[in-house]
């Protein structure tokens, strides 16, 4: 739960993107996770060099996401401060209260697809 859980989830998703789905910048395609973490072999079926390249690509995705998140938070700093004050007053907001908060500040209630 919390930030630690968010970081763990982010790392797992970035790892799958590169290692399983071939979504890294290098264009490597294939399920490298199966080659490296196989149950049938004593030795991995890929070199440490290739593993290192895939790990670097995983970190690059995480760094890119971090930069995008920082930009979003800086761009919406006024809204974020207002939301923090609202939460300090009320401790929690339900969906309708949050929707009203966004309308009051001239914003549409964000959806996962709009982020």
PDB file of C-alpha atoms in Angstrom:
ATOM      1  CA  UNK A   1       0.000   0.000   0.000  1.00  0.00           C
ATOM      2  CA  UNK A   2       0.953   3.620  -0.382  1.00  0.00           C
ATOM      3  CA  UNK A   3       3.975   4.976  -2.222  1.00  0.00           C
ATOM      4  CA  UNK A   4       5.989   1.775  -1.764  1.00  0.00           C
ATOM      5  CA  UNK A   5       3.223  -0.231  -3.421  1.00  0.00           C
ATOM      6  CA  UNK A   6       3.038   2.302  -6.255  1.00  0.00           C
ATOM      7  CA  UNK A   7       6.779   2.010  -6.874  1.00  0.00           C
ATOM      8  CA  UNK A   8       6.607  -1.783  -6.815  1.00  0.00           C
ATOM      9  CA  UNK A   9       3.722  -1.781  -9.297  1.00  0.00           C
ATOM     10  CA  UNK A  10       5.535   0.672 -11.568  1.00  0.00           C
ATOM     11  CA  UNK A  11       8.670  -1.451 -11.624  1.00  0.00           C
ATOM     12  CA  UNK A  12       6.672  -4.611 -12.381  1.00  0.00           C
ATOM     13  CA  UNK A  13       4.813  -2.931 -15.250  1.00  0.00           C
ATOM     14  CA  UNK A  14       7.982  -1.417 -16.764  1.00  0.00           C
ATOM     15  CA  UNK A  15       9.703  -4.807 -16.465  1.00  0.00           C
ATOM     16  CA  UNK A  16       6.840  -6.534 -18.292  1.00  0.00           C
ATOM     17  CA  UNK A  17       6.810  -3.821 -20.958  1.00  0.00           C
ATOM     18  CA  UNK A  18      10.461  -4.500 -21.819  1.00  0.00           C
ATOM     19  CA  UNK A  19      10.997  -8.129 -20.854  1.00  0.00           C
ATOM     20  CA  UNK A  20       7.671  -9.664 -21.985  1.00  0.00           C
ATOM     21  CA  UNK A  21       6.058  -7.345 -24.501  1.00  0.00           C
ATOM     22  CA  UNK A  22       9.044  -5.914 -26.397  1.00  0.00           C
ATOM     23  CA  UNK A  23       8.102  -2.298 -25.705  1.00  0.00           C
ATOM     24  CA  UNK A  24      11.622  -0.978 -25.053  1.00  0.00           C
ATOM     25  CA  UNK A  25      13.351   1.587 -27.266  1.00  0.00           C
ATOM     26  CA  UNK A  26      15.755  -1.011 -28.706  1.00  0.00           C
ATOM     27  CA  UNK A  27      12.986  -2.803 -30.567  1.00  0.00           C
ATOM     28  CA  UNK A  28      13.912  -6.204 -29.114  1.00  0.00           C
ATOM     29  CA  UNK A  29      10.842  -8.393 -29.469  1.00  0.00           C
ATOM     30  CA  UNK A  30      10.175 -11.545 -27.510  1.00  0.00           C
ATOM     31  CA  UNK A  31       9.406 -12.886 -24.076  1.00  0.00           C
ATOM     32  CA  UNK A  32      12.856 -12.490 -22.540  1.00  0.00           C
ATOM     33  CA  UNK A  33      11.416 -13.106 -19.098  1.00  0.00           C
ATOM     34  CA  UNK A  34      10.821 -16.749 -20.051  1.00  0.00           C
ATOM     35  CA  UNK A  35      14.336 -17.078 -21.424  1.00  0.00           C
ATOM     36  CA  UNK A  36      15.985 -15.677 -18.341  1.00  0.00           C
ATOM     37  CA  UNK A  37      13.699 -16.918 -15.570  1.00  0.00           C
ATOM     38  CA  UNK A  38      12.915 -20.383 -16.942  1.00  0.00           C
ATOM     39  CA  UNK A  39      11.922 -23.311 -14.753  1.00  0.00           C
ATOM     40  CA  UNK A  40      13.393 -26.011 -16.962  1.00  0.00           C
ATOM     41  CA  UNK A  41      17.042 -25.006 -17.285  1.00  0.00           C
ATOM     42  CA  UNK A  42      19.773 -24.685 -14.692  1.00  0.00           C
ATOM     43  CA  UNK A  43      21.343 -21.837 -16.688  1.00  0.00           C
ATOM     44  CA  UNK A  44      19.585 -18.822 -18.187  1.00  0.00           C
ATOM     45  CA  UNK A  45      19.121 -18.857 -21.956  1.00  0.00           C
ATOM     46  CA  UNK A  46      20.354 -15.284 -22.366  1.00  0.00           C
ATOM     47  CA  UNK A  47      23.609 -13.499 -21.706  1.00  0.00           C
ATOM     48  CA  UNK A  48      24.214 -11.147 -18.813  1.00  0.00           C
ATOM     49  CA  UNK A  49      24.896  -8.447 -21.417  1.00  0.00           C
ATOM     50  CA  UNK A  50      21.392  -8.840 -22.864  1.00  0.00           C
ATOM     51  CA  UNK A  51      19.897  -8.884 -19.359  1.00  0.00           C
ATOM     52  CA  UNK A  52      21.768  -5.665 -18.597  1.00  0.00           C
ATOM     53  CA  UNK A  53      20.419  -3.999 -21.768  1.00  0.00           C
ATOM     54  CA  UNK A  54      16.857  -4.973 -20.853  1.00  0.00           C
ATOM     55  CA  UNK A  55      17.335  -3.736 -17.283  1.00  0.00           C
ATOM     56  CA  UNK A  56      18.620  -0.391 -18.603  1.00  0.00           C
ATOM     57  CA  UNK A  57      15.572  -0.063 -20.870  1.00  0.00           C
ATOM     58  CA  UNK A  58      13.315  -0.822 -17.907  1.00  0.00           C
ATOM     59  CA  UNK A  59      14.987   1.968 -15.920  1.00  0.00           C
ATOM     60  CA  UNK A  60      14.688   4.342 -18.889  1.00  0.00           C
ATOM     61  CA  UNK A  61      10.911   3.816 -18.928  1.00  0.00           C
ATOM     62  CA  UNK A  62      10.734   4.501 -15.194  1.00  0.00           C
ATOM     63  CA  UNK A  63      12.859   7.666 -15.549  1.00  0.00           C
ATOM     64  CA  UNK A  64      10.677   8.911 -18.418  1.00  0.00           C
ATOM     65  CA  UNK A  65       7.536   8.336 -16.338  1.00  0.00           C
ATOM     66  CA  UNK A  66       9.103  10.142 -13.382  1.00  0.00           C
ATOM     67  CA  UNK A  67       9.867  13.189 -15.541  1.00  0.00           C
ATOM     68  CA  UNK A  68       6.342  13.207 -16.998  1.00  0.00           C
ATOM     69  CA  UNK A  69       4.863  12.961 -13.495  1.00  0.00           C
ATOM     70  CA  UNK A  70       7.022  15.847 -12.259  1.00  0.00           C
ATOM     71  CA  UNK A  71       5.895  17.975 -15.226  1.00  0.00           C
ATOM     72  CA  UNK A  72       2.237  17.175 -14.520  1.00  0.00           C
ATOM     73  CA  UNK A  73       2.560  17.995 -10.821  1.00  0.00           C
ATOM     74  CA  UNK A  74       4.384  21.266 -11.541  1.00  0.00           C
ATOM     75  CA  UNK A  75       1.845  22.232 -14.205  1.00  0.00           C
ATOM     76  CA  UNK A  76      -1.028  21.598 -11.770  1.00  0.00           C
ATOM     77  CA  UNK A  77       0.663  22.871  -8.598  1.00  0.00           C
ATOM     78  CA  UNK A  78      -2.063  25.406  -7.788  1.00  0.00           C
ATOM     79  CA  UNK A  79      -4.753  22.747  -8.124  1.00  0.00           C
ATOM     80  CA  UNK A  80      -2.678  20.296  -6.072  1.00  0.00           C
ATOM     81  CA  UNK A  81      -2.234  22.849  -3.267  1.00  0.00           C
ATOM     82  CA  UNK A  82      -5.963  23.585  -3.254  1.00  0.00           C
ATOM     83  CA  UNK A  83      -6.734  19.870  -3.104  1.00  0.00           C
ATOM     84  CA  UNK A  84      -4.305  19.407  -0.207  1.00  0.00           C
ATOM     85  CA  UNK A  85      -6.051  22.227   1.729  1.00  0.00           C
ATOM     86  CA  UNK A  86      -9.455  20.706   0.992  1.00  0.00           C
ATOM     87  CA  UNK A  87      -8.278  17.318   2.247  1.00  0.00           C
ATOM     88  CA  UNK A  88      -6.778  18.840   5.396  1.00  0.00           C
ATOM     89  CA  UNK A  89     -10.185  20.392   6.136  1.00  0.00           C
ATOM     90  CA  UNK A  90     -12.362  17.383   5.327  1.00  0.00           C
ATOM     91  CA  UNK A  91      -9.858  14.484   5.610  1.00  0.00           C
ATOM     92  CA  UNK A  92     -11.496  12.698   2.681  1.00  0.00           C
ATOM     93  CA  UNK A  93     -13.616  13.468  -0.368  1.00  0.00           C
ATOM     94  CA  UNK A  94     -16.111  11.214  -2.062  1.00  0.00           C
ATOM     95  CA  UNK A  95     -16.479  11.080  -5.839  1.00  0.00           C
ATOM     96  CA  UNK A  96     -19.159  13.789  -6.009  1.00  0.00           C
ATOM     97  CA  UNK A  97     -17.176  16.135  -3.746  1.00  0.00           C
ATOM     98  CA  UNK A  98     -14.060  15.579  -5.828  1.00  0.00           C
ATOM     99  CA  UNK A  99     -16.039  16.193  -9.015  1.00  0.00           C
ATOM    100  CA  UNK A 100     -17.376  19.446  -7.533  1.00  0.00           C
ATOM    101  CA  UNK A 101     -13.844  20.439  -6.487  1.00  0.00           C
ATOM    102  CA  UNK A 102     -12.592  20.037 -10.057  1.00  0.00           C
ATOM    103  CA  UNK A 103     -15.531  22.007 -11.483  1.00  0.00           C
ATOM    104  CA  UNK A 104     -14.928  24.803  -8.946  1.00  0.00           C
ATOM    105  CA  UNK A 105     -11.342  25.053 -10.210  1.00  0.00           C
ATOM    106  CA  UNK A 106     -12.294  24.945 -13.890  1.00  0.00           C
ATOM    107  CA  UNK A 107     -11.040  21.418 -14.483  1.00  0.00           C
ATOM    108  CA  UNK A 108     -12.705  18.290 -15.723  1.00  0.00           C
ATOM    109  CA  UNK A 109     -12.580  15.349 -13.328  1.00  0.00           C
ATOM    110  CA  UNK A 110      -9.622  13.362 -14.710  1.00  0.00           C
ATOM    111  CA  UNK A 111     -10.028   9.821 -15.923  1.00  0.00           C
ATOM    112  CA  UNK A 112      -7.228   7.310 -16.322  1.00  0.00           C
ATOM    113  CA  UNK A 113      -7.340   7.854 -20.093  1.00  0.00           C
ATOM    114  CA  UNK A 114      -6.975  11.644 -19.740  1.00  0.00           C
ATOM    115  CA  UNK A 115      -3.786  11.413 -17.681  1.00  0.00           C
TER     116      UNK A 115
END
